[in-house]
Amino acid sequence: MLCALPFVAGLPRTGGAQNIVDFSQLRAGYAQRLKKILAAGELPFVDIESSCNSRKLDIDSVAKSMDRLNIGLMALSADIGKWQFGEGVRFDNLSERLLARYPDRFIPVGNGGQPPALTEAADEFLDAQEAAVRAKKIMLLGEFEFRHYPSPRQVKRNEMDRDVHLHLDGPIGHRVFSLSEKTGVPFQIHYEVEDELLAPSENMLVQYPKARVIWCHLAQIRYIERAPLYTPGYVEALLKRFPNLYFDTAFGDANSRIPPEWPAACAGLGRRWQSSS
């Protein structure tokens, strides 16, 4: 039996998010679905790092694919694209639509922090995400792009606006880390692996020890010559120093290659990994 979605309606509208979610009932539904997959002899994945254009999403198709691939839960984040941004959207309520259809499958999550929302209207975007957190409408903040190189696919499409460099220890970073520390709500960062970027990340983790940080794309190193310090040993040391740091394992496409020393090393690094489909 699916978990019914309990909402409290009639609250003030904040950037498109208008309902409060009963997290305890959602968790009960999640547990039931995961146990069902386990009972069938399969290992369920929990995907916390997928995103989409909400206006082109076929929700039923995604739900069927989740069943076929044994994806137990998914935090499917809506990216606010140029058209929505131009219309004044600062919070896309995709999670509300997903929960209305499949409350046992989807984790309510905020929007992806990327251009143009995070680069051209950061305060408005963060205000809307924070309002959703404080109103208990989402369990997880989206992926914030602090240092992001365009992917090969984006380069082919000439999407060079995805070449993003926001200082992790700048005003936006401090606001996101502080929000997570005060509320306990996790957030994700896209932060390219380069030696010169490691010290700011460690400094922020020291300054906000209770912030729950998910560093996306473990071992996805765009320019290997820029990251000689980033090794399995370095990651292991980070995990030991910072108990609220986690890593996501989403990794490019079929043409991407993980460095050969990483798979075996990761097997011994504990369980603080978040999978992605």
Short mmCIF file of C-alpha atoms in Angstrom, two decimals:
data_model
loop_
_atom_site.label_atom_id
_atom_site.label_comp_id
_atom_site.label_asym_id
_atom_site.label_seq_id
_atom_site.Cartn_x
_atom_site.Cartn_y
_atom_site.Cartn_z
CA MET A 1 0.00 0.00 0.00
CA LEU A 2 1.39 3.38 -0.98
CA CYS A 3 1.97 6.05 1.61
CA ALA A 4 -0.74 8.69 1.35
CA LEU A 5 0.61 12.21 0.96
CA PRO A 6 -0.61 14.45 3.78
CA PHE A 7 -0.57 18.14 2.96
CA VAL A 8 -1.67 21.19 4.87
CA ALA A 9 -3.17 23.51 2.28
CA GLY A 10 -3.95 27.17 2.28
CA LEU A 11 -0.54 28.46 3.32
CA PRO A 12 0.96 31.61 1.79
CA ARG A 13 2.51 30.95 -1.59
CA THR A 14 6.31 31.26 -1.64
CA GLY A 15 7.85 31.16 -5.10
CA GLY A 16 5.56 28.35 -6.16
CA ALA A 17 5.95 26.12 -3.09
CA GLN A 18 2.63 26.10 -1.27
CA ASN A 19 2.23 22.90 0.76
CA ILE A 20 3.81 21.40 3.86
CA VAL A 21 4.86 17.77 3.58
CA ASP A 22 4.49 15.29 6.45
CA PHE A 23 8.02 13.88 6.48
CA SER A 24 7.24 11.10 8.97
CA GLN A 25 4.57 9.60 6.72
CA LEU A 26 6.80 9.94 3.69
CA ARG A 27 9.59 8.08 5.49
CA ALA A 28 7.18 5.28 6.37
CA GLY A 29 6.28 4.94 2.69
CA TYR A 30 9.94 5.00 1.69
CA ALA A 31 10.77 2.24 4.17
CA GLN A 32 7.92 0.10 2.88
CA ARG A 33 9.08 0.44 -0.73
CA LEU A 34 12.73 -0.31 0.08
CA LYS A 35 11.79 -3.37 2.11
CA LYS A 36 9.65 -4.63 -0.76
CA ILE A 37 12.58 -4.40 -3.18
CA LEU A 38 14.90 -6.10 -0.69
CA ALA A 39 12.37 -8.87 -0.13
CA ALA A 40 12.45 -9.54 -3.88
CA GLY A 41 16.19 -10.19 -3.62
CA GLU A 42 17.28 -6.90 -5.20
CA LEU A 43 19.41 -4.08 -3.82
CA PRO A 44 17.57 -0.75 -4.12
CA PHE A 45 19.44 2.36 -5.20
CA VAL A 46 18.78 5.73 -3.57
CA ASP A 47 19.44 8.44 -6.15
CA ILE A 48 19.87 11.92 -4.70
CA GLU A 49 21.55 13.62 -7.65
CA SER A 50 19.25 13.69 -10.67
CA SER A 51 17.83 16.82 -12.26
CA CYS A 52 15.56 17.70 -15.14
CA ASN A 53 13.59 20.28 -17.08
CA SER A 54 10.30 19.98 -15.21
CA ARG A 55 8.27 21.15 -18.20
CA LYS A 56 9.47 18.24 -20.33
CA LEU A 57 9.21 15.53 -17.68
CA ASP A 58 7.09 12.39 -18.14
CA ILE A 59 6.51 11.48 -14.50
CA ASP A 60 4.88 8.11 -15.19
CA SER A 61 7.74 7.06 -17.46
CA VAL A 62 10.30 7.93 -14.79
CA ALA A 63 8.37 5.95 -12.17
CA LYS A 64 8.25 2.88 -14.44
CA SER A 65 11.98 3.14 -15.10
CA MET A 66 12.64 3.31 -11.37
CA ASP A 67 10.80 0.03 -10.89
CA ARG A 68 12.64 -1.61 -13.78
CA LEU A 69 16.07 -0.48 -12.53
CA ASN A 70 15.41 -1.11 -8.82
CA ILE A 71 15.79 2.56 -7.95
CA GLY A 72 14.08 2.69 -4.60
CA LEU A 73 14.03 6.45 -4.09
CA MET A 74 14.93 9.49 -6.15
CA ALA A 75 15.44 13.15 -5.33
CA LEU A 76 14.61 14.57 -8.75
CA SER A 77 15.49 18.25 -8.78
CA ALA A 78 14.04 20.78 -11.20
CA ASP A 79 16.55 23.09 -12.85
CA ILE A 80 15.25 26.60 -13.42
CA GLY A 81 16.10 27.24 -17.05
CA LYS A 82 16.35 30.50 -18.94
CA TRP A 83 12.67 30.60 -19.88
CA GLN A 84 11.44 30.02 -16.34
CA PHE A 85 13.99 32.46 -14.98
CA GLY A 86 12.80 35.10 -17.43
CA GLU A 87 9.24 34.51 -16.20
CA GLY A 88 10.32 35.27 -12.64
CA VAL A 89 10.37 31.70 -11.33
CA ARG A 90 12.72 31.26 -8.37
CA PHE A 91 11.26 28.03 -6.99
CA ASP A 92 9.96 25.22 -9.19
CA ASN A 93 7.48 23.07 -7.26
CA LEU A 94 8.20 19.86 -9.19
CA SER A 95 8.54 17.89 -5.94
CA GLU A 96 4.93 18.69 -5.09
CA ARG A 97 3.78 17.19 -8.40
CA LEU A 98 5.98 14.11 -7.96
CA LEU A 99 4.71 13.44 -4.45
CA ALA A 100 1.11 13.85 -5.55
CA ARG A 101 1.61 10.96 -8.00
CA TYR A 102 4.21 8.71 -6.38
CA PRO A 103 4.78 9.59 -2.71
CA ASP A 104 6.65 6.34 -2.03
CA ARG A 105 9.31 7.00 -4.69
CA PHE A 106 10.32 10.66 -4.66
CA ILE A 107 12.20 12.68 -2.04
CA PRO A 108 11.13 16.35 -1.99
CA VAL A 109 14.16 18.40 -3.04
CA GLY A 110 14.95 22.01 -3.87
CA ASN A 111 16.09 23.34 -7.21
CA GLY A 112 19.51 23.14 -8.79
CA GLY A 113 21.72 26.12 -7.98
CA GLN A 114 23.07 26.96 -11.42
CA PRO A 115 22.95 29.70 -14.05
CA PRO A 116 21.05 31.87 -14.45
CA ALA A 117 19.30 31.66 -11.07
CA LEU A 118 22.38 31.38 -8.85
CA THR A 119 24.57 33.70 -10.92
CA GLU A 120 22.12 36.48 -11.83
CA ALA A 121 19.61 36.50 -8.95
CA ALA A 122 21.33 34.68 -6.10
CA ASP A 123 19.49 36.41 -3.26
CA GLU A 124 16.05 35.86 -4.79
CA PHE A 125 16.84 32.23 -5.59
CA LEU A 126 18.27 31.51 -2.14
CA ASP A 127 15.36 33.29 -0.44
CA ALA A 128 12.94 30.97 -2.23
CA GLN A 129 14.93 27.83 -1.42
CA GLU A 130 15.30 28.86 2.22
CA ALA A 131 11.57 29.55 2.48
CA ALA A 132 10.87 26.02 1.26
CA VAL A 133 13.30 24.57 3.82
CA ARG A 134 11.87 26.50 6.74
CA ALA A 135 8.30 25.67 5.72
CA LYS A 136 9.21 21.94 5.74
CA LYS A 137 8.42 21.51 2.05
CA ILE A 138 11.70 19.84 1.07
CA MET A 139 14.00 17.34 2.75
CA LEU A 140 17.07 18.18 0.71
CA LEU A 141 18.48 21.21 -1.08
CA GLY A 142 19.52 20.84 -4.70
CA GLU A 143 22.98 20.79 -6.25
CA PHE A 144 24.77 24.14 -6.06
CA GLU A 145 27.35 24.73 -8.76
CA PHE A 146 30.28 26.60 -7.27
CA ARG A 147 32.94 25.44 -9.73
CA HIS A 148 31.57 23.78 -12.82
CA TYR A 149 33.19 23.11 -16.18
CA PRO A 150 30.88 22.58 -19.15
CA SER A 151 30.52 18.88 -19.90
CA PRO A 152 31.51 17.58 -23.35
CA ARG A 153 27.82 17.54 -24.29
CA GLN A 154 27.36 21.14 -23.16
CA VAL A 155 30.42 22.24 -25.12
CA LYS A 156 28.98 20.64 -28.25
CA ARG A 157 25.76 22.60 -27.65
CA ASN A 158 27.80 25.78 -27.03
CA GLU A 159 26.37 26.08 -23.52
CA MET A 160 29.34 27.97 -22.16
CA ASP A 161 27.23 29.64 -19.47
CA ARG A 162 27.81 26.44 -17.51
CA ASP A 163 31.44 27.48 -16.98
CA VAL A 164 30.78 28.66 -13.42
CA HIS A 165 33.19 29.86 -10.76
CA LEU A 166 31.65 31.08 -7.52
CA HIS A 167 33.91 31.14 -4.49
CA LEU A 168 32.83 28.45 -2.04
CA ASP A 169 33.95 30.70 0.81
CA GLY A 170 32.13 33.73 -0.64
CA PRO A 171 28.74 35.15 0.42
CA ILE A 172 26.67 32.49 -1.39
CA GLY A 173 28.70 29.65 0.09
CA HIS A 174 28.44 31.04 3.60
CA ARG A 175 24.69 31.43 3.28
CA VAL A 176 24.16 27.86 2.05
CA PHE A 177 26.48 26.29 4.64
CA SER A 178 24.89 28.36 7.41
CA LEU A 179 21.37 27.39 6.34
CA SER A 180 22.28 23.71 6.41
CA GLU A 181 23.95 24.01 9.80
CA LYS A 182 20.96 25.82 11.33
CA THR A 183 18.26 23.56 9.86
CA GLY A 184 19.99 20.19 9.47
CA VAL A 185 18.91 20.03 5.81
CA PRO A 186 21.62 18.56 3.54
CA PHE A 187 22.79 20.27 0.37
CA GLN A 188 24.83 19.19 -2.62
CA ILE A 189 27.77 20.96 -4.22
CA HIS A 190 29.27 20.64 -7.66
CA TYR A 191 32.88 21.60 -7.04
CA GLU A 192 35.46 20.59 -9.60
CA VAL A 193 38.45 18.74 -8.24
CA GLU A 194 41.52 20.99 -8.36
CA ASP A 195 44.21 21.41 -5.73
CA GLU A 196 43.71 25.18 -5.46
CA LEU A 197 40.05 24.65 -4.54
CA LEU A 198 40.65 22.16 -1.74
CA ALA A 199 41.72 24.60 1.00
CA PRO A 200 38.55 26.75 0.73
CA SER A 201 36.38 23.64 0.98
CA GLU A 202 38.21 22.42 4.08
CA ASN A 203 37.98 25.86 5.67
CA MET A 204 34.21 25.94 5.15
CA LEU A 205 33.81 22.45 6.61
CA VAL A 206 35.78 23.58 9.66
CA GLN A 207 33.74 26.77 10.04
CA TYR A 208 30.39 24.97 9.69
CA PRO A 209 30.91 21.55 11.31
CA LYS A 210 27.18 20.79 11.52
CA ALA A 211 26.44 21.60 7.87
CA ARG A 212 25.47 18.42 6.01
CA VAL A 213 27.41 18.53 2.75
CA ILE A 214 27.18 16.13 -0.18
CA TRP A 215 30.10 16.63 -2.56
CA CYS A 216 28.90 15.42 -5.95
CA HIS A 217 30.79 13.31 -8.48
CA LEU A 218 33.41 11.40 -6.52
CA ALA A 219 36.70 11.13 -8.46
CA GLN A 220 35.33 13.02 -11.48
CA ILE A 221 38.54 14.88 -12.28
CA ARG A 222 38.34 17.02 -15.41
CA TYR A 223 42.03 17.94 -15.53
CA ILE A 224 44.13 15.32 -13.78
CA GLU A 225 47.24 17.53 -13.84
CA ARG A 226 45.45 20.12 -11.68
CA ALA A 227 44.60 17.69 -8.90
CA PRO A 228 47.62 15.63 -7.78
CA LEU A 229 46.58 16.02 -4.12
CA TYR A 230 43.12 14.53 -4.67
CA THR A 231 43.60 10.83 -3.99
CA PRO A 232 41.62 8.08 -2.24
CA GLY A 233 43.79 8.77 0.80
CA TYR A 234 42.85 12.44 0.75
CA VAL A 235 39.14 11.60 0.59
CA GLU A 236 39.51 9.09 3.41
CA ALA A 237 41.16 11.76 5.56
CA LEU A 238 38.31 14.20 4.83
CA LEU A 239 35.70 11.64 5.85
CA LYS A 240 37.49 11.02 9.12
CA ARG A 241 37.83 14.74 9.89
CA PHE A 242 34.31 15.79 8.90
CA PRO A 243 31.50 13.44 10.00
CA ASN A 244 28.84 15.45 8.13
CA LEU A 245 30.59 15.23 4.76
CA TYR A 246 29.28 12.77 2.17
CA PHE A 247 30.14 11.98 -1.45
CA ASP A 248 27.84 11.34 -4.38
CA THR A 249 28.95 8.78 -6.97
CA ALA A 250 27.26 10.14 -10.11
CA PHE A 251 29.87 10.04 -12.85
CA GLY A 252 29.49 11.39 -16.38
CA ASP A 253 28.20 9.17 -19.16
CA ALA A 254 29.27 5.96 -20.88
CA ASN A 255 32.36 7.67 -22.30
CA SER A 256 33.62 8.83 -18.89
CA ARG A 257 36.37 6.92 -17.13
CA ILE A 258 36.99 6.76 -13.40
CA PRO A 259 40.71 6.71 -12.44
CA PRO A 260 41.75 3.04 -12.10
CA GLU A 261 42.92 3.30 -8.48
CA TRP A 262 39.56 4.52 -7.18
CA PRO A 263 37.10 1.57 -7.30
CA ALA A 264 39.11 -0.73 -5.05
CA ALA A 265 40.05 2.12 -2.72
CA CYS A 266 36.44 3.23 -2.29
CA ALA A 267 35.39 -0.21 -1.11
CA GLY A 268 37.28 0.38 2.11
CA LEU A 269 36.24 3.96 2.76
CA GLY A 270 33.02 3.28 4.64
CA ARG A 271 29.41 3.93 3.72
CA ARG A 272 29.12 7.68 3.33
CA TRP A 273 28.33 7.50 -0.38
CA GLN A 274 25.17 8.61 -2.15
CA SER A 275 24.31 6.83 -5.39
CA SER A 276 22.93 8.32 -8.56
CA SER A 277 21.23 6.71 -11.50
#
